[in-house]
mmCIF file with all atom_site columns, C-alpha atoms in Angstrom:
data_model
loop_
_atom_site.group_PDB
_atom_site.id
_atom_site.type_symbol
_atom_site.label_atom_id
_atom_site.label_alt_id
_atom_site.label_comp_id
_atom_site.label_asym_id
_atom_site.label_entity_id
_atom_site.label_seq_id
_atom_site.pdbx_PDB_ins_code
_atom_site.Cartn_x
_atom_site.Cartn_y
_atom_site.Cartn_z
_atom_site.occupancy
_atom_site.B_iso_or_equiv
_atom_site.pdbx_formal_charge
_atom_site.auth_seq_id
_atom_site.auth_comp_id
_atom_site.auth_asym_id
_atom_site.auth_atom_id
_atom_site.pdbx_PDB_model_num
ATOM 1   C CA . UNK H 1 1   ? -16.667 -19.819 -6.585  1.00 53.00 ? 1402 UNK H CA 1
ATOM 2   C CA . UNK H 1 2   ? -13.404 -21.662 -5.295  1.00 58.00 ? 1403 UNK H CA 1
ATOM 3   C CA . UNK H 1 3   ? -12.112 -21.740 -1.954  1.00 55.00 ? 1404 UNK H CA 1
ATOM 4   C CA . UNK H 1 4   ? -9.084  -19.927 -1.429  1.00 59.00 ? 1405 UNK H CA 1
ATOM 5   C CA . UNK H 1 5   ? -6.464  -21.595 1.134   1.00 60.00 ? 1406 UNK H CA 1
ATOM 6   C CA . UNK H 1 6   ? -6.272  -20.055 4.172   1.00 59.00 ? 1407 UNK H CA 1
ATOM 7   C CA . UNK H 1 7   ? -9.677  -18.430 4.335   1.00 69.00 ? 1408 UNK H CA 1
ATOM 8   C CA . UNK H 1 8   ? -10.254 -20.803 7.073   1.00 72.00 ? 1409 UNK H CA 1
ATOM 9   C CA . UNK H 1 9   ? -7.935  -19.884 9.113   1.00 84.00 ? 1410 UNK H CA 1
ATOM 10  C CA . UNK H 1 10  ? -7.403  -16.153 9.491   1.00 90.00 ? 1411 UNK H CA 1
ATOM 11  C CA . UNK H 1 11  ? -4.613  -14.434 11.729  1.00 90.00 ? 1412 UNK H CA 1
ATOM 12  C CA . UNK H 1 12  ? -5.726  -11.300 14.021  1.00 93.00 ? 1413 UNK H CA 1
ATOM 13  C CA . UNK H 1 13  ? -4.062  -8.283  13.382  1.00 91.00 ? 1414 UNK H CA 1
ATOM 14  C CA . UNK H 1 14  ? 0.026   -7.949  14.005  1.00 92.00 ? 1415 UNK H CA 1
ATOM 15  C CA . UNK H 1 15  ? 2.945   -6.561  13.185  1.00 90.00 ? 1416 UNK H CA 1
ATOM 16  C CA . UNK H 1 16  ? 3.717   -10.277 12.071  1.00 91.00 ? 1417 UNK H CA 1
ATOM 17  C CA . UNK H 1 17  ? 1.084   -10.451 10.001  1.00 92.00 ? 1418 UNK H CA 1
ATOM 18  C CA . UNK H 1 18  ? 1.565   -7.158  8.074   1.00 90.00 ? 1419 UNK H CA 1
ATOM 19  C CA . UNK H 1 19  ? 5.119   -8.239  7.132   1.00 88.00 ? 1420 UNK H CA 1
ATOM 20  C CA . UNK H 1 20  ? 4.236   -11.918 6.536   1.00 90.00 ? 1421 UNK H CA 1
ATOM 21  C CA . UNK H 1 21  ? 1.561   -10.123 3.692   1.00 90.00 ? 1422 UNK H CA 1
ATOM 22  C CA . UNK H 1 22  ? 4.048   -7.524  2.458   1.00 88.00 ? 1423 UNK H CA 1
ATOM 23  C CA . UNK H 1 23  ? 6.664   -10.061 2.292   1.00 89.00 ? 1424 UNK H CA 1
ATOM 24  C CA . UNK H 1 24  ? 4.659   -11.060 -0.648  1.00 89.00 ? 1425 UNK H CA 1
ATOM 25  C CA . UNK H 1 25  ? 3.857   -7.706  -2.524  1.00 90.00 ? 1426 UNK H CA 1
ATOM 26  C CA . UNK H 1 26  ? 6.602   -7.112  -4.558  1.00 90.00 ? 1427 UNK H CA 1
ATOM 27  C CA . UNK H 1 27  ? 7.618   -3.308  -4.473  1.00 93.00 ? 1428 UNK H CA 1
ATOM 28  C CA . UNK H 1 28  ? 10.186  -0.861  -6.717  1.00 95.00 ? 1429 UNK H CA 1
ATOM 29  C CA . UNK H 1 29  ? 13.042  0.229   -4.569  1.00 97.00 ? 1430 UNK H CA 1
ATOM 30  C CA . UNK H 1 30  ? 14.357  3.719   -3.765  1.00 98.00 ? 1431 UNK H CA 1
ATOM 31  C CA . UNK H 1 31  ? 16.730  5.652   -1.818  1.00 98.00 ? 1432 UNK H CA 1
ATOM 32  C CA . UNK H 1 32  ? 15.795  8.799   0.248   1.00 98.00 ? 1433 UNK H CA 1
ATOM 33  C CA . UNK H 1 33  ? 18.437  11.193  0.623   1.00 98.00 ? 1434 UNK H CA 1
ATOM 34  C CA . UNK H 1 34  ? 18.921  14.346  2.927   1.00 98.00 ? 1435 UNK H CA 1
ATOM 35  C CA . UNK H 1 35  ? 21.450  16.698  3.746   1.00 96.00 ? 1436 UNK H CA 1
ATOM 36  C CA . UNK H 1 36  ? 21.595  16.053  7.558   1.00 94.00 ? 1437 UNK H CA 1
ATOM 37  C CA . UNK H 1 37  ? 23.554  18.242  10.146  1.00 93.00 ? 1438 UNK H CA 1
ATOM 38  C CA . UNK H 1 38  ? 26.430  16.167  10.382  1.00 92.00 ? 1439 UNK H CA 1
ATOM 39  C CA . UNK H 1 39  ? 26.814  15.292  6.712   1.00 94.00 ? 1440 UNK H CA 1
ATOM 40  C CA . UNK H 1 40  ? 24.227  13.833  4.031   1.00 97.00 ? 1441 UNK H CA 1
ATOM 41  C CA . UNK H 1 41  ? 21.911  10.779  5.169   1.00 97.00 ? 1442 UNK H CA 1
ATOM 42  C CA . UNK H 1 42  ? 19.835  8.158   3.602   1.00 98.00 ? 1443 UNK H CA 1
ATOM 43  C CA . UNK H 1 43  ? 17.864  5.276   3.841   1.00 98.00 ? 1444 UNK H CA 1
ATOM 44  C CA . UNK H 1 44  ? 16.562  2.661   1.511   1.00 97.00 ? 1445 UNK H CA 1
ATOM 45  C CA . UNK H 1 45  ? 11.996  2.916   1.131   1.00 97.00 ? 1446 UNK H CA 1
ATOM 46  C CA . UNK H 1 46  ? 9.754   0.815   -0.662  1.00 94.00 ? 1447 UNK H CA 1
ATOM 47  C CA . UNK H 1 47  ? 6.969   2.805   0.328   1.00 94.00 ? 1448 UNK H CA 1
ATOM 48  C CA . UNK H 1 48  ? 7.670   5.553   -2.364  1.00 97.00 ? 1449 UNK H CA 1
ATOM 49  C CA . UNK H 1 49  ? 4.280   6.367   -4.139  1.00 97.00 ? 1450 UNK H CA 1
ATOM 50  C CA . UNK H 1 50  ? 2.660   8.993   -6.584  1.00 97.00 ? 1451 UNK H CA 1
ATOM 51  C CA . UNK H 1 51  ? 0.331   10.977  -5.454  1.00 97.00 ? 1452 UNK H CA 1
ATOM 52  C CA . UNK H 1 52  ? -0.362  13.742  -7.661  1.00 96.00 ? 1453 UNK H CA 1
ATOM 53  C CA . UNK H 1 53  ? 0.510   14.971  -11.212 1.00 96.00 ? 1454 UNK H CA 1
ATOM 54  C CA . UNK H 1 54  ? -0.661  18.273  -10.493 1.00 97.00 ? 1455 UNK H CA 1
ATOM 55  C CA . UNK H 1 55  ? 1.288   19.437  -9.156  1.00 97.00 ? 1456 UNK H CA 1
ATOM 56  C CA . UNK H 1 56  ? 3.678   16.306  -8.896  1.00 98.00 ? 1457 UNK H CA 1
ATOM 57  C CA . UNK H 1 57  ? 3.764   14.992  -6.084  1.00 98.00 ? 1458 UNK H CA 1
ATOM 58  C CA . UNK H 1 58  ? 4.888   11.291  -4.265  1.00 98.00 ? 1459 UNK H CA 1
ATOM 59  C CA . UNK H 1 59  ? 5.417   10.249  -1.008  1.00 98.00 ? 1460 UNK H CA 1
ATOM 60  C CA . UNK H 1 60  ? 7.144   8.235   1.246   1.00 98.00 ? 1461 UNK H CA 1
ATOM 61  C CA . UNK H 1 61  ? 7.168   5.841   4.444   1.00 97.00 ? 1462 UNK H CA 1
ATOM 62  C CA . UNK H 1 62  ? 9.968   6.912   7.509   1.00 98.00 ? 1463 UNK H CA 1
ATOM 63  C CA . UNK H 1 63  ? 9.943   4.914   11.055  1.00 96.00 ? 1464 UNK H CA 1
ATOM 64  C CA . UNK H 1 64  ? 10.440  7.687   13.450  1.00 97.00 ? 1465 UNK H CA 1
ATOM 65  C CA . UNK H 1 65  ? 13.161  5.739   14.810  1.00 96.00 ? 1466 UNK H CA 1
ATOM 66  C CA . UNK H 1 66  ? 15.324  5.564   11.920  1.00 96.00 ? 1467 UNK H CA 1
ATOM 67  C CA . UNK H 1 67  ? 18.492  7.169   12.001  1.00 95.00 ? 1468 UNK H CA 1
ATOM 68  C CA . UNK H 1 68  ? 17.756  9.349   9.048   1.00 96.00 ? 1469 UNK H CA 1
ATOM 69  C CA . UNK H 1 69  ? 14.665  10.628  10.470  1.00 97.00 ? 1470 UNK H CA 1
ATOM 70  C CA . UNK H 1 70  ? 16.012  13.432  12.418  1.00 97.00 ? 1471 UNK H CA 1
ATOM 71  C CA . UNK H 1 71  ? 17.523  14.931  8.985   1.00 97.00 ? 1472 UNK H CA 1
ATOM 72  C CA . UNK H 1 72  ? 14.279  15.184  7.227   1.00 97.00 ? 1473 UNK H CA 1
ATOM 73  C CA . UNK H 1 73  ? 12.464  16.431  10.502  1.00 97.00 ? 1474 UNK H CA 1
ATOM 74  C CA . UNK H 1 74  ? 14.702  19.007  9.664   1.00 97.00 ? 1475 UNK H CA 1
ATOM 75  C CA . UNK H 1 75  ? 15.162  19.807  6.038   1.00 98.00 ? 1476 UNK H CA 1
ATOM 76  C CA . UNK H 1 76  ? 13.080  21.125  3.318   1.00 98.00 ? 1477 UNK H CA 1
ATOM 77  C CA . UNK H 1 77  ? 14.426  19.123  0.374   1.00 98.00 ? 1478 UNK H CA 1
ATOM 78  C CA . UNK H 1 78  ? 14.998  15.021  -0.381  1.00 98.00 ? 1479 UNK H CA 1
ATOM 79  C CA . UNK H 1 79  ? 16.146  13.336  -2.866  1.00 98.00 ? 1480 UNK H CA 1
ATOM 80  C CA . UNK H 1 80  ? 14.396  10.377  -4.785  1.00 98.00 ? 1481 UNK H CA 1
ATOM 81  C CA . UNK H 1 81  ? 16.167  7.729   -6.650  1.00 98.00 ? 1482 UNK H CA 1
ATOM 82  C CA . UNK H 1 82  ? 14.794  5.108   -8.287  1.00 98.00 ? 1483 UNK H CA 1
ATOM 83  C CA . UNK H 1 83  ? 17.576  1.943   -8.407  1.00 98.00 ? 1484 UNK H CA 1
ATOM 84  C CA . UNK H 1 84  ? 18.284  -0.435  -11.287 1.00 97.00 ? 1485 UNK H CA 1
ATOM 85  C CA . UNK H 1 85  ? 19.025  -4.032  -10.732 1.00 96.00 ? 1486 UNK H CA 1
ATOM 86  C CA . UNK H 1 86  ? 22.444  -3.361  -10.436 1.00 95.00 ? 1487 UNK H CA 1
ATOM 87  C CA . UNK H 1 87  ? 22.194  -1.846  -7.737  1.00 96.00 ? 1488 UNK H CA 1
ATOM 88  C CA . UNK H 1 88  ? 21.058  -4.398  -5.568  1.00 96.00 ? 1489 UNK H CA 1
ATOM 89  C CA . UNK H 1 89  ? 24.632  -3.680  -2.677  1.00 96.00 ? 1490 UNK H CA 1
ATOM 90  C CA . UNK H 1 90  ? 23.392  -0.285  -2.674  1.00 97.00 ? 1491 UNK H CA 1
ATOM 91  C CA . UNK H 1 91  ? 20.035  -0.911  -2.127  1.00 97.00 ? 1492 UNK H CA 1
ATOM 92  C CA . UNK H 1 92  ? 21.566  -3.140  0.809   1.00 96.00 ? 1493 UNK H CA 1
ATOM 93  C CA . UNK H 1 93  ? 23.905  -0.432  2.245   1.00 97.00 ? 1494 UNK H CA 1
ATOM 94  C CA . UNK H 1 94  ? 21.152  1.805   2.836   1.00 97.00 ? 1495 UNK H CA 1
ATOM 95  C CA . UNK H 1 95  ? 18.741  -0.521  4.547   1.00 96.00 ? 1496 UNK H CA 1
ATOM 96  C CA . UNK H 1 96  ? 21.174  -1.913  6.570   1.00 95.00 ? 1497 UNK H CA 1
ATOM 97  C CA . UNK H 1 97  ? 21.523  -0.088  10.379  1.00 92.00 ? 1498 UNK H CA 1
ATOM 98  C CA . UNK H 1 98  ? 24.799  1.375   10.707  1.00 90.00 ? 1499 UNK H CA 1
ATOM 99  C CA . UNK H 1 99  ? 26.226  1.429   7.316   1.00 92.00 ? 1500 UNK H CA 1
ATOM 100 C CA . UNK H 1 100 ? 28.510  3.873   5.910   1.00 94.00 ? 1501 UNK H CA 1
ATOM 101 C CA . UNK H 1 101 ? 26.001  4.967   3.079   1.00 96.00 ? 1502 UNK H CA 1
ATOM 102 C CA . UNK H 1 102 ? 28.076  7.512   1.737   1.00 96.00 ? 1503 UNK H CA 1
ATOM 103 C CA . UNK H 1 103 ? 31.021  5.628   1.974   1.00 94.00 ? 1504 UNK H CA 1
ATOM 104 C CA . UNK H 1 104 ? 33.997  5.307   -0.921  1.00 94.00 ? 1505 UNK H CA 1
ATOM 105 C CA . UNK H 1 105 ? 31.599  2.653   -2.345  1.00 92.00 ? 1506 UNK H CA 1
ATOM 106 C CA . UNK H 1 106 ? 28.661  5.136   -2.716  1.00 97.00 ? 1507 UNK H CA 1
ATOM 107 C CA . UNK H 1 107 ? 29.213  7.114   -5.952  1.00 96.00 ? 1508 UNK H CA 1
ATOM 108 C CA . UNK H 1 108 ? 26.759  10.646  -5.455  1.00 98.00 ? 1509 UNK H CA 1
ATOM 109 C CA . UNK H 1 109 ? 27.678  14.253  -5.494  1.00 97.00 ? 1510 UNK H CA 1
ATOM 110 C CA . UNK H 1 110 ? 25.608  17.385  -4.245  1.00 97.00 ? 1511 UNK H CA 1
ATOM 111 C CA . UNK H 1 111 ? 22.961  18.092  -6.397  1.00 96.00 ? 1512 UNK H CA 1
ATOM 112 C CA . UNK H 1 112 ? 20.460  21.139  -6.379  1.00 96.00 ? 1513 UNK H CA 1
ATOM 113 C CA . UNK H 1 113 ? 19.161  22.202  -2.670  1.00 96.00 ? 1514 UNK H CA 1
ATOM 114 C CA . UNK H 1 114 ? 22.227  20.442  -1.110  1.00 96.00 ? 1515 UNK H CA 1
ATOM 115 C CA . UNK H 1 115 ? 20.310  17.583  -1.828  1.00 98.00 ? 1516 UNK H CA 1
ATOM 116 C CA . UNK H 1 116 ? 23.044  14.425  -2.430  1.00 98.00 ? 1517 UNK H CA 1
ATOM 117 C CA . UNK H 1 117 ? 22.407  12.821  -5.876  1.00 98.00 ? 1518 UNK H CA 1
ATOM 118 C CA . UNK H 1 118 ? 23.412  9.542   -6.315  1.00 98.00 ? 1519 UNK H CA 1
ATOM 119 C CA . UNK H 1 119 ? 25.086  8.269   -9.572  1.00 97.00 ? 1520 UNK H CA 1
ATOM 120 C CA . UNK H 1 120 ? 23.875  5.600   -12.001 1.00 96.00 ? 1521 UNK H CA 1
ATOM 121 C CA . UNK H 1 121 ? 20.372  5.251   -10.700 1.00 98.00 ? 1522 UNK H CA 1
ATOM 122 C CA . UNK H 1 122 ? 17.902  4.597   -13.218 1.00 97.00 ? 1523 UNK H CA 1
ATOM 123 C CA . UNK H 1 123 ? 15.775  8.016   -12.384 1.00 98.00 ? 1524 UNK H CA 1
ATOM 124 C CA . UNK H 1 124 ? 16.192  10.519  -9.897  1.00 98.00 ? 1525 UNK H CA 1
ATOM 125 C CA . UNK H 1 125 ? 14.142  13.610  -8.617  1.00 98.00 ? 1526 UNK H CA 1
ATOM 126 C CA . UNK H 1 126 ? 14.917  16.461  -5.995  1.00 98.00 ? 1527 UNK H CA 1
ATOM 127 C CA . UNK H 1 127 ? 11.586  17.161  -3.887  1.00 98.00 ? 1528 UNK H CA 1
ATOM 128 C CA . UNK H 1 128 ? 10.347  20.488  -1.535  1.00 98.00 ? 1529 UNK H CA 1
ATOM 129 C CA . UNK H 1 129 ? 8.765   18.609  1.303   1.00 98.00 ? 1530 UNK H CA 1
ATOM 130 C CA . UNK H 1 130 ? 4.924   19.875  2.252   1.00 98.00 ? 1531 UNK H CA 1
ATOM 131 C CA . UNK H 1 131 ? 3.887   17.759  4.607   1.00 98.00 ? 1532 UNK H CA 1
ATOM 132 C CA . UNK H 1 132 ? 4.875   14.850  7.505   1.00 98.00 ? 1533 UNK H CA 1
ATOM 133 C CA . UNK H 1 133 ? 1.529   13.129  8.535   1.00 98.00 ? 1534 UNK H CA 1
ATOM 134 C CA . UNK H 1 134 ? 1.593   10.703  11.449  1.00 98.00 ? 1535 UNK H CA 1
ATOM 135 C CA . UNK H 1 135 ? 1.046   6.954   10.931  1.00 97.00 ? 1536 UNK H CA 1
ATOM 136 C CA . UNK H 1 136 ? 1.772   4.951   13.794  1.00 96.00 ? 1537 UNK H CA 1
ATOM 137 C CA . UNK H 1 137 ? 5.366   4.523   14.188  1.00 96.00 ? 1538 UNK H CA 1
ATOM 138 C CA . UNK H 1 138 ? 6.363   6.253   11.071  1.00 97.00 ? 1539 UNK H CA 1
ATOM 139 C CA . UNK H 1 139 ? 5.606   9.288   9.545   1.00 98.00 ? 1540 UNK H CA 1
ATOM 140 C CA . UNK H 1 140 ? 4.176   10.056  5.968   1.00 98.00 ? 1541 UNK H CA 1
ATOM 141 C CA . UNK H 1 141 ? 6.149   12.266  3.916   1.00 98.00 ? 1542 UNK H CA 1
ATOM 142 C CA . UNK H 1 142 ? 4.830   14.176  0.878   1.00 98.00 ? 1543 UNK H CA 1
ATOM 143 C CA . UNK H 1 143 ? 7.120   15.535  -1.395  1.00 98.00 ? 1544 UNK H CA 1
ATOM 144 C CA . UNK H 1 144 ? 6.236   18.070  -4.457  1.00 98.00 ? 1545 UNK H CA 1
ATOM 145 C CA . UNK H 1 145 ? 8.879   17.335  -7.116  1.00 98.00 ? 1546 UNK H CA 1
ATOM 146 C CA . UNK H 1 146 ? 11.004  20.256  -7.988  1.00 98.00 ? 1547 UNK H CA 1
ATOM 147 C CA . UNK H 1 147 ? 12.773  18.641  -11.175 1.00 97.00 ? 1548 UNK H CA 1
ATOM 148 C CA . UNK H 1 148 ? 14.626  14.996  -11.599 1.00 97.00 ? 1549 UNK H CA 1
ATOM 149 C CA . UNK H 1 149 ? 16.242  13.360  -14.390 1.00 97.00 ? 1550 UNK H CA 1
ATOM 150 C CA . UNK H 1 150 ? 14.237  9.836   -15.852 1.00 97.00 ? 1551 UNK H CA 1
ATOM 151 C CA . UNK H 1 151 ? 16.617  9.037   -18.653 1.00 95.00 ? 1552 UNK H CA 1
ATOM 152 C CA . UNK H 1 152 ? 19.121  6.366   -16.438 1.00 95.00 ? 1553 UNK H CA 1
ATOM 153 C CA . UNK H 1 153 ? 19.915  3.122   -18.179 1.00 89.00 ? 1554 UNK H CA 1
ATOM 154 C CA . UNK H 1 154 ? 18.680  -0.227  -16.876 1.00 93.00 ? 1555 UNK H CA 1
ATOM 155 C CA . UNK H 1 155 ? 16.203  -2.563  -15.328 1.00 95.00 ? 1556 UNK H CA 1
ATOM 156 C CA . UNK H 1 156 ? 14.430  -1.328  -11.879 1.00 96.00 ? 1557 UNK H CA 1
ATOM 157 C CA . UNK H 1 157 ? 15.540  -3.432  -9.267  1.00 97.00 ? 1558 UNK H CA 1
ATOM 158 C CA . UNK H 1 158 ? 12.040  -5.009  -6.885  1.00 96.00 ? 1559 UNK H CA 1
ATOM 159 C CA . UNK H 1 159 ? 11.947  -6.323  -3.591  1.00 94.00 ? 1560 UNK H CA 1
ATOM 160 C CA . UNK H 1 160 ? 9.922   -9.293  -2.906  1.00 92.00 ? 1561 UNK H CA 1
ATOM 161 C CA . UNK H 1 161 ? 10.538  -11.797 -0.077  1.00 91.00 ? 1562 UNK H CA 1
ATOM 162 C CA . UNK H 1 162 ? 12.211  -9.970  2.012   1.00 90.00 ? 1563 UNK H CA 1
ATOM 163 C CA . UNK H 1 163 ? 15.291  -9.984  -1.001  1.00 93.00 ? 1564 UNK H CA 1
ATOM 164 C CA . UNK H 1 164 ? 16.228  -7.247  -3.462  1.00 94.00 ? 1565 UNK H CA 1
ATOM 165 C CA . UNK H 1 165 ? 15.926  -8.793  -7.284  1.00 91.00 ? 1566 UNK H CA 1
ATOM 166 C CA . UNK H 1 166 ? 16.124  -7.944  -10.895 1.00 90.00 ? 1567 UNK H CA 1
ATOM 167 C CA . UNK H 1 167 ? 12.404  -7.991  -12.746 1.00 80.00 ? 1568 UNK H CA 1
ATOM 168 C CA . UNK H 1 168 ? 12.109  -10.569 -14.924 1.00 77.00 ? 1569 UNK H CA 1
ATOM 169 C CA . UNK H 1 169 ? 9.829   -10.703 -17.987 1.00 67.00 ? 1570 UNK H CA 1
#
């Protein structure tokens, strides 16, 4: 057996060290999108997972201090998108705190539920949500997919160290 660097020196548990960690796990990138009560509101996750295939199901990671997380408190439907490397200001735009998301630069139209759809993503699916489960500071949100469209064009855009990037081969 080989040592492994760092074994002898171990952190305690932090909110440093979880980031430091997931800094390194690289991670798909998707936008979450709501109809809200002022207009439609998003957010960019890396937390999106699958859950079930029967039925399908995913779910998703929201700080309950996010500024979107009032709108899905409140609604029954999200949408999913799954970016492509070119898509790497979006992907921006929606992580960043005070943003216009659905500004003139965000292409997206109102797709089934009220749900907003936005364009040129590489897949996209409209969700019922079923559950919010308490985690900490954020909330858990599992989604049962309604239907979705997985035929966009493109690479999936990953972030890894703390930057949003292309996947390379």
């Amino acid at each position: 057996m080989t040592a492994t660097s760092g074994l002898d020196t171990p952190q305690l548990a932090s909110p440093d060290l979880l980031r430091s960690v997931f800094r390194r796990h690289a991670a798909g990138v998707a936008v979450i999108t709501a109809c809200g009560e002022t207009g439609p509101v998003g957010f960019t996750a890396t937390s999106l997972t699958s859950v079930s295939a029967e039925p399908p199901m995913l779910s998703f990671g929201i700080g309950t201090g996010a500024s979107s997380w009032p709108a899905i408190v409140a609604t029954d439907h999200v949408g999913v998108h799954i970016l492509g490397e070119h898509q790497q200001s979006l992907a921006a735009t929606f992580a960043r705190s005070g943003a216009d998301r659905f500004g003139p630069s965000t292409a997206w139209r109102e797709g089934p539920e009220g749900v907003p759809v936005l364009d040129d993503v590489l897949a996209w699916m409209v969700c019922r949500i079923v559950g919010r489960v308490p985690a900490g500071d954020h909330r858990i949100v599992l989604a049962e997919v309604l239907l979705g469209d997985p035929a966009g064009p493109g690479r999936p855009l990953v972030y890894h160290q703390g930057r949003f990037n292309g996947l390379r081969d």
